[in-house]
Tab-separated table of C-alpha atoms in Angstrom:
chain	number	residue	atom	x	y	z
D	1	UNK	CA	46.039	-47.408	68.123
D	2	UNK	CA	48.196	-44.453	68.247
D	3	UNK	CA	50.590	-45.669	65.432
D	4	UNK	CA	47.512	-46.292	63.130
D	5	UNK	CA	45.992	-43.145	64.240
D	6	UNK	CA	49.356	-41.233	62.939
D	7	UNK	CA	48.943	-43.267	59.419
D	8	UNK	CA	45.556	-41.994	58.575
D	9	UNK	CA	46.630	-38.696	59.777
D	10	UNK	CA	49.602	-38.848	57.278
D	11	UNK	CA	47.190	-40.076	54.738
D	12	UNK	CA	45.372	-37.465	55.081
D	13	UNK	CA	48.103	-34.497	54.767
D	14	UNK	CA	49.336	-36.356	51.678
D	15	UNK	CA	46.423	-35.911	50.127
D	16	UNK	CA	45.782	-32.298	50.955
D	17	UNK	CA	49.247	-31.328	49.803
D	18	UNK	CA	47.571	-32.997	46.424
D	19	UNK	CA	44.699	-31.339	46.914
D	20	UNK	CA	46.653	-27.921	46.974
D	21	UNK	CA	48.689	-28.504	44.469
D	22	UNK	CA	46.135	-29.522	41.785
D	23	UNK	CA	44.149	-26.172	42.893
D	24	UNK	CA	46.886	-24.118	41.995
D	25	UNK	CA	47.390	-26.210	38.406
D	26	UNK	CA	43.465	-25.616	37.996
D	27	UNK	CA	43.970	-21.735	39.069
D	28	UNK	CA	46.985	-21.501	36.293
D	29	UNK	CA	44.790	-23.153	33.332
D	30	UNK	CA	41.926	-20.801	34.468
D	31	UNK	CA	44.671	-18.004	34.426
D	32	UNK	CA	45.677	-19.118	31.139
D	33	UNK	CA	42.229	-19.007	29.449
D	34	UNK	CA	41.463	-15.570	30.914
D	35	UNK	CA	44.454	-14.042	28.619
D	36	UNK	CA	43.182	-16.430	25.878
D	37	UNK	CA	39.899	-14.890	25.662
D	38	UNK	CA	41.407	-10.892	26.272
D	39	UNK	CA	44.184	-11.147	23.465
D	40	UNK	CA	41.307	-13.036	20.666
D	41	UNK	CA	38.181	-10.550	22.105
D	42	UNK	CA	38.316	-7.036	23.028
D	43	UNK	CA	34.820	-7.443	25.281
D	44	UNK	CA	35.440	-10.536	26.954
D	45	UNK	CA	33.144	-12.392	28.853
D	46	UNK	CA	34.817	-14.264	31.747
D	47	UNK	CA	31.767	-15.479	33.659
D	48	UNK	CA	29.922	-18.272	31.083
D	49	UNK	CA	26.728	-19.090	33.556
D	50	UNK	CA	26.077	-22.096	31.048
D	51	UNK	CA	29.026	-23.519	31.276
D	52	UNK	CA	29.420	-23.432	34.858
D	53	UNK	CA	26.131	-25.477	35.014
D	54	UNK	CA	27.462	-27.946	33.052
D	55	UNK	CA	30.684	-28.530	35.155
D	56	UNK	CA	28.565	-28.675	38.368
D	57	UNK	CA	26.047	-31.041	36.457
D	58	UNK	CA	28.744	-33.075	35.511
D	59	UNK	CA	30.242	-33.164	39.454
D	60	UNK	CA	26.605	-34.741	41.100
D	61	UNK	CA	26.679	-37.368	38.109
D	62	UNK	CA	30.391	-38.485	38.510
D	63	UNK	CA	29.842	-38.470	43.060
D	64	UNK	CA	30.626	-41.874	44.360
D	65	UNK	CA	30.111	-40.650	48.014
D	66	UNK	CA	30.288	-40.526	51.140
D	67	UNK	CA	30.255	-37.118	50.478
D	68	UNK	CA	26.673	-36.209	48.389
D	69	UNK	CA	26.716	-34.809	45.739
D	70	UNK	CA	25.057	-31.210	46.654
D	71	UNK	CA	28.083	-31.005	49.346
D	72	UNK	CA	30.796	-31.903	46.271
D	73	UNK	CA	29.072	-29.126	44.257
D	74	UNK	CA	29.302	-26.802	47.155
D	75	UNK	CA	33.351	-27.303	46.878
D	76	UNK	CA	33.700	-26.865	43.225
D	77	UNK	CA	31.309	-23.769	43.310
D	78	UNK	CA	33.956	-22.261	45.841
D	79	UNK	CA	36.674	-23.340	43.683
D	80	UNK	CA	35.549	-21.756	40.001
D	81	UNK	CA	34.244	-18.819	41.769
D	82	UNK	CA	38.390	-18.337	42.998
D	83	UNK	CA	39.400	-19.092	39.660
D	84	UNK	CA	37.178	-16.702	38.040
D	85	UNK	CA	38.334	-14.017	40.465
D	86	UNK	CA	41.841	-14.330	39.041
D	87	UNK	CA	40.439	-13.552	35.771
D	88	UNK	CA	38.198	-11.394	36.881
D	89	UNK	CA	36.320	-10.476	40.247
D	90	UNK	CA	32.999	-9.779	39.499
D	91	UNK	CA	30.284	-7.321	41.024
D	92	UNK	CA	27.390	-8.889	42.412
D	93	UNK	CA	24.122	-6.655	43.487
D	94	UNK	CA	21.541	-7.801	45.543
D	95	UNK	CA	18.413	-6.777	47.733
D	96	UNK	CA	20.591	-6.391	50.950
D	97	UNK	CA	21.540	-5.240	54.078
D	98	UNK	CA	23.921	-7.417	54.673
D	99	UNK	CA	23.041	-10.962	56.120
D	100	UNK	CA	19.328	-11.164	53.816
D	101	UNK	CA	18.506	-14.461	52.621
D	102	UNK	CA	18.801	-12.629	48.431
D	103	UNK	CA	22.979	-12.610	50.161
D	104	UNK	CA	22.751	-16.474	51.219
D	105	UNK	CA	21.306	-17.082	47.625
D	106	UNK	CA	23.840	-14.425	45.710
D	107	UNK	CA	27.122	-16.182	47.725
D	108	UNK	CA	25.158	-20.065	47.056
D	109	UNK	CA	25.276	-19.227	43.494
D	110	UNK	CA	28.736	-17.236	42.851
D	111	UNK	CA	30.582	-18.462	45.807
D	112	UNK	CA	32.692	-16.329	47.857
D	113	UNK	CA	35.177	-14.813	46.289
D	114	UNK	CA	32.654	-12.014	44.559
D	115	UNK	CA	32.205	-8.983	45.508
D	116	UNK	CA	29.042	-8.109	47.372
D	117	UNK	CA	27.004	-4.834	46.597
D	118	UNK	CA	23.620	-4.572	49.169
D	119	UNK	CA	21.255	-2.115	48.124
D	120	UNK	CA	18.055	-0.842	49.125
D	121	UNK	CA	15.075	-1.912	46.799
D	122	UNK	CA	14.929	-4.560	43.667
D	123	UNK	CA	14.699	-1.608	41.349
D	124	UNK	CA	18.172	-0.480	42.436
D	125	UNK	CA	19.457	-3.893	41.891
D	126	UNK	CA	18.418	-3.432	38.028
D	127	UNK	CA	19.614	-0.110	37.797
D	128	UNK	CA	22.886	-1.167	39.361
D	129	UNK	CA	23.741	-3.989	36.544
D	130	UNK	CA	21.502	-1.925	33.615
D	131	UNK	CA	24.793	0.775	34.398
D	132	UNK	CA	27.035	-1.686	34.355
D	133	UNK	CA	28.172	-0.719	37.755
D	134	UNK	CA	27.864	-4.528	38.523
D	135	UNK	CA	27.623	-7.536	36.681
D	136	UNK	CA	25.065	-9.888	37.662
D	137	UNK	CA	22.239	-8.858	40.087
D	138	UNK	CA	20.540	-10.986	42.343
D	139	UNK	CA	16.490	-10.605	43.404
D	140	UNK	CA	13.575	-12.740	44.730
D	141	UNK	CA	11.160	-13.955	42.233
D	142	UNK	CA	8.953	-16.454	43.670
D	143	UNK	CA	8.030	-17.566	47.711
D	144	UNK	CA	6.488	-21.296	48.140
D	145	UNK	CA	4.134	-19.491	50.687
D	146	UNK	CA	3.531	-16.188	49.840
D	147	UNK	CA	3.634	-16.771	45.952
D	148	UNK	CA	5.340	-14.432	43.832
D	149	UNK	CA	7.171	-11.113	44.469
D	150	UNK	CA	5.493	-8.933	42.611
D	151	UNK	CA	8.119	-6.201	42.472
D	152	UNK	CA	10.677	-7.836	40.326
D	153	UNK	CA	8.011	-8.558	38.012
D	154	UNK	CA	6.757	-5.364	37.422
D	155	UNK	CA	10.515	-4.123	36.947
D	156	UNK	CA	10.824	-6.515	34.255
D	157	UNK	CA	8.388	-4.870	32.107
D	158	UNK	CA	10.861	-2.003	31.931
D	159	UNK	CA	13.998	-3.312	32.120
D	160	UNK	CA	16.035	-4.992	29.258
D	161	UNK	CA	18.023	-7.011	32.007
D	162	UNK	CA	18.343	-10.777	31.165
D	163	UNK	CA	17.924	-13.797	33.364
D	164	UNK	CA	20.997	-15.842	33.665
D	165	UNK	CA	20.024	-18.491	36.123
D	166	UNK	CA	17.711	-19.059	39.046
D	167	UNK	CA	18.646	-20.374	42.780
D	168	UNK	CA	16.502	-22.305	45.145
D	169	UNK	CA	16.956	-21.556	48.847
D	170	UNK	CA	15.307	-23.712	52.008
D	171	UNK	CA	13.938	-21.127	53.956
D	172	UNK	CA	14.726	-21.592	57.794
D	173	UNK	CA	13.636	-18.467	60.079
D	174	UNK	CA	15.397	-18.211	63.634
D	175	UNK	CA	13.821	-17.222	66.520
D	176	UNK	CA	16.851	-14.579	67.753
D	177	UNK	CA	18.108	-12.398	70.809
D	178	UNK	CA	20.536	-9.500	71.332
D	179	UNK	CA	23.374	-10.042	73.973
D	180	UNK	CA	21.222	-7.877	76.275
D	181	UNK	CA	18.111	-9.093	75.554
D	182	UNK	CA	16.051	-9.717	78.973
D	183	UNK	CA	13.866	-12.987	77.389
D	184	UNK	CA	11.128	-12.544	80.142
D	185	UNK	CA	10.934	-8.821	79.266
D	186	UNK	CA	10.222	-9.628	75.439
D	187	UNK	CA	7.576	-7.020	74.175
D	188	UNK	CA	7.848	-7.026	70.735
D	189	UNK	CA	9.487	-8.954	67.634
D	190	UNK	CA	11.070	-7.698	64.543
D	191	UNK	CA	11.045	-9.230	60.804
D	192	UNK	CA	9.974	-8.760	57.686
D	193	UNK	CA	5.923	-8.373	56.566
D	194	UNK	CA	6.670	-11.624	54.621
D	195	UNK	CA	8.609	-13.593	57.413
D	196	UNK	CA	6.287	-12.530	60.026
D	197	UNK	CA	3.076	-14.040	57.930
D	198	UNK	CA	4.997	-17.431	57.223
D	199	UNK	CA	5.820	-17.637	61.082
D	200	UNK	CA	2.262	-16.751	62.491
D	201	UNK	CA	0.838	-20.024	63.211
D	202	UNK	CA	4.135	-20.322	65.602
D	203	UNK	CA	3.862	-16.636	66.537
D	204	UNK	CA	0.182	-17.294	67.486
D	205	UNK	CA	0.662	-20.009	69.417
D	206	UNK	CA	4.003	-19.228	71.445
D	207	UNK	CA	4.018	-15.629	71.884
D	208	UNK	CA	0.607	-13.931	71.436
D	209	UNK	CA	0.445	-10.730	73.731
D	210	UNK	CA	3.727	-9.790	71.474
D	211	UNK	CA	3.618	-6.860	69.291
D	212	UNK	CA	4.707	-7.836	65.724
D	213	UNK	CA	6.506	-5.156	63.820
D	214	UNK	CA	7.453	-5.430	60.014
D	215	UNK	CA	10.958	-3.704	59.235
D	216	UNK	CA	12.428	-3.588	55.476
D	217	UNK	CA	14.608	-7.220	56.197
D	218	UNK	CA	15.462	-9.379	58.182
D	219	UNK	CA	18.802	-7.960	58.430
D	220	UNK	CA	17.255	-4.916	60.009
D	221	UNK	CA	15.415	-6.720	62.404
D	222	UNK	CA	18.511	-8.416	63.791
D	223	UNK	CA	20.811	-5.215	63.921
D	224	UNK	CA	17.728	-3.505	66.000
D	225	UNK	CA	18.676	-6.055	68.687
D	226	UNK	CA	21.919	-4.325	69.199
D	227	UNK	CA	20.471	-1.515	71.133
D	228	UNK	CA	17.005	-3.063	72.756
D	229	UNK	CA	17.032	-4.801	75.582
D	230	UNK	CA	13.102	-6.320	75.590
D	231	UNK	CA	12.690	-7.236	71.982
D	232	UNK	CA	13.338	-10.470	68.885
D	233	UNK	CA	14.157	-10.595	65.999
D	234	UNK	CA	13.138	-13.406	63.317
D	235	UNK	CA	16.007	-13.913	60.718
D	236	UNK	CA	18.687	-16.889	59.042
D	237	UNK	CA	21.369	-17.874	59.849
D	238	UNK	CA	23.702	-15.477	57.791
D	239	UNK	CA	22.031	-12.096	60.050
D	240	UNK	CA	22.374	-14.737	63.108
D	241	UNK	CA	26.151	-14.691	62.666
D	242	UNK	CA	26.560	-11.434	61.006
D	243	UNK	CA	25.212	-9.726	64.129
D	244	UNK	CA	26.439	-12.251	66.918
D	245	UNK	CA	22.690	-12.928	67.809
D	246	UNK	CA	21.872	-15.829	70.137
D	247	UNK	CA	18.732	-18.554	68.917
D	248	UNK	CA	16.301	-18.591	71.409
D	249	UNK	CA	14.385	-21.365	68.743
D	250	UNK	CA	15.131	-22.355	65.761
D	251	UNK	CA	13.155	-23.012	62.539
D	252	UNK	CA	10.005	-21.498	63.700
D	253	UNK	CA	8.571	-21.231	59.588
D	254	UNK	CA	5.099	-22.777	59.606
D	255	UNK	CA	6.080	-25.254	56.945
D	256	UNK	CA	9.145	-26.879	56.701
D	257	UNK	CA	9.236	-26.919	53.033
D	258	UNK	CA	9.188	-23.167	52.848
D	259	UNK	CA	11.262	-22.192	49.493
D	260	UNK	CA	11.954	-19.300	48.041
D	261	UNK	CA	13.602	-18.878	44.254
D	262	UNK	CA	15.634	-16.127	43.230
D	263	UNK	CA	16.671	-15.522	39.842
D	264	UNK	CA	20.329	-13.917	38.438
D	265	UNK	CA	19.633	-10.793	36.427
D	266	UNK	CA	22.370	-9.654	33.770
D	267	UNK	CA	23.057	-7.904	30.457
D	268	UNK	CA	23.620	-10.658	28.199
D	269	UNK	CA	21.910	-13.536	26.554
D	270	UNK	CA	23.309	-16.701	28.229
D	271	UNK	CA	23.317	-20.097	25.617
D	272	UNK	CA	21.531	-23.008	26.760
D	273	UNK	CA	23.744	-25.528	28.833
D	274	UNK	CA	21.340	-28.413	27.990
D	275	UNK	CA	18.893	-28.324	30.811
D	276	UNK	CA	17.761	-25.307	30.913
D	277	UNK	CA	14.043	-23.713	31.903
D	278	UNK	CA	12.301	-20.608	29.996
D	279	UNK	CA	10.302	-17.303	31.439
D	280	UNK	CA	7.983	-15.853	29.291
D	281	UNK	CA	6.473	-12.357	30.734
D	282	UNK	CA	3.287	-11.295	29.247
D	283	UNK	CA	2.067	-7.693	30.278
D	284	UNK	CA	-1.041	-5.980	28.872
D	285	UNK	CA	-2.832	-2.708	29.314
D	286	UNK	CA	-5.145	-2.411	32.983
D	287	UNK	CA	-9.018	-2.063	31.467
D	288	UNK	CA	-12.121	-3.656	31.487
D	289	UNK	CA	-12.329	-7.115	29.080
D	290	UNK	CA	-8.643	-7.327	28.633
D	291	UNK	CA	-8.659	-11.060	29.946
């Protein structure tokens, strides 16, 4: 057993010395075409949204398994999004603090190696990549519960900002405690307004002398654990680890399907990459008869 455990072992560390090595070929071609595109333009444009659809399309067709196909994805988004840093590492806004769910989506979407800019409100998000201060934003759009966020809507109307590509994130809220946190001394929970109404059936039926208060994230509502000793926090994952929170119960959301879909904001026109979906904005003057 021990002889044929060593063989897969060696097996394995073959391959990942293959693996390495054709990472660093793919990081030299990506290299390559990043001095291509600076000596033939003198604006470049290093991120092509469209084209990194297509390459990701292209990885879920070609998946034999046992890995699926969203997990292969996962690797190759981590992998262009290194490349792309070597050409250039791009500025990503979003509605932060850190550890929000508009991060999860931002870092699901451009992987890891961007740089992260949290800001306060969606407006500052568009006036963030309107300066050019960073290059893509990143902003809710649309809740599977709560319908749509009407902010980035109305910011739309006066913004000349772009949408470059949309993300769909599974929303699962956490049920979350402080190191200190006395759990039979709970008198209160922290979220956000929209987090607390897609948790109330739960809320209602597990804790209902608790006071509910609405902060500006869920990010906020975890760091308040850090210095209360009789109050939760509902948040993900990402403001889970972020803050070294402990789940008292998980995936407390009153439907399981709860979605929300956040769009990429930017300054250019992106080309079609062949399956592509259209948003068409319509605003009109607020008076009588106008519908």
């Amino acid at each position: 057993m021990t002889d044929s455990l060593d063989n897969l072992r060696n097996q394995i560390d073959e391959l990942d010395q293959k693996l390495q090595d054709l990472l660093n070929e793919r990081a030299t071609l990506a290299h390559k075409v990043a001095e291509v595109k600076t000596a033939t333009d003198p604006n470049p444009v290093f991120y092509r949204p469209e084209r990194e659809a297509q390459v990701l399309r292209r990885v879920k067709e070609r998946n034999q398994g046992p890995l699926d196909g969203e997990t292969m994805a996962r690797f190759f988004r981590e992998v262009m999004s290194a490349c792309l840093a070597l050409e250039q590492r791009m500025k990503v806004a979003f509605l932060g603090p850190e550890g929000t769910f508009t991060q999860q989506a931002a870092l699901k979407h451009f992987g890891h190696a961007v740089e992260s800019l949290p800001l306060g409100a969606i407006d500052e998000v568009f006036r963030e990549v309107e300066s050019g201060a960073a290059n893509y934003g990143v902003v809710p759009v649309e809740n599977s519960t709560e319908g749509v966020v009407n902010h980035t809507l109305d910011t739309f109307m006066t913004s000349s900002l772009k949408i470059c590509g949309e993300v769909e994130l599974r929303i699962h809220h956490h049920l979350l405690a402080g190191e200190h946190t006395r759990q039979d001394k709970v008198t209160r929970v922290y979220s956000h307004q929209q987090t607390l109404a897609q948790c109330r059936q739960w809320l209602d039926a597990h804790m209902p002398g608790v006071e509910r208060i609405a902060v500006s994230s869920n990010a906020e509502a975890a760091r308040r654990l850090k210095d209360e000793w009789n109050a939760l926090a509902i948040a993900g994952e990402m403001a889970e680890e972020l803050y070294g929170l402990i789940a008292v119960q998980r995936n407390i959301e009153d439907r399981p399907d709860n979605t929300t879909r956040f769009i990429i904001i930017g300054r250019q026109d992106t080309p079609a990459s062949g399956c592509d979906k259209t948003s068409l904005m319509i605003s009109g003057k607020n008076r009588p008869g106008l519908l």
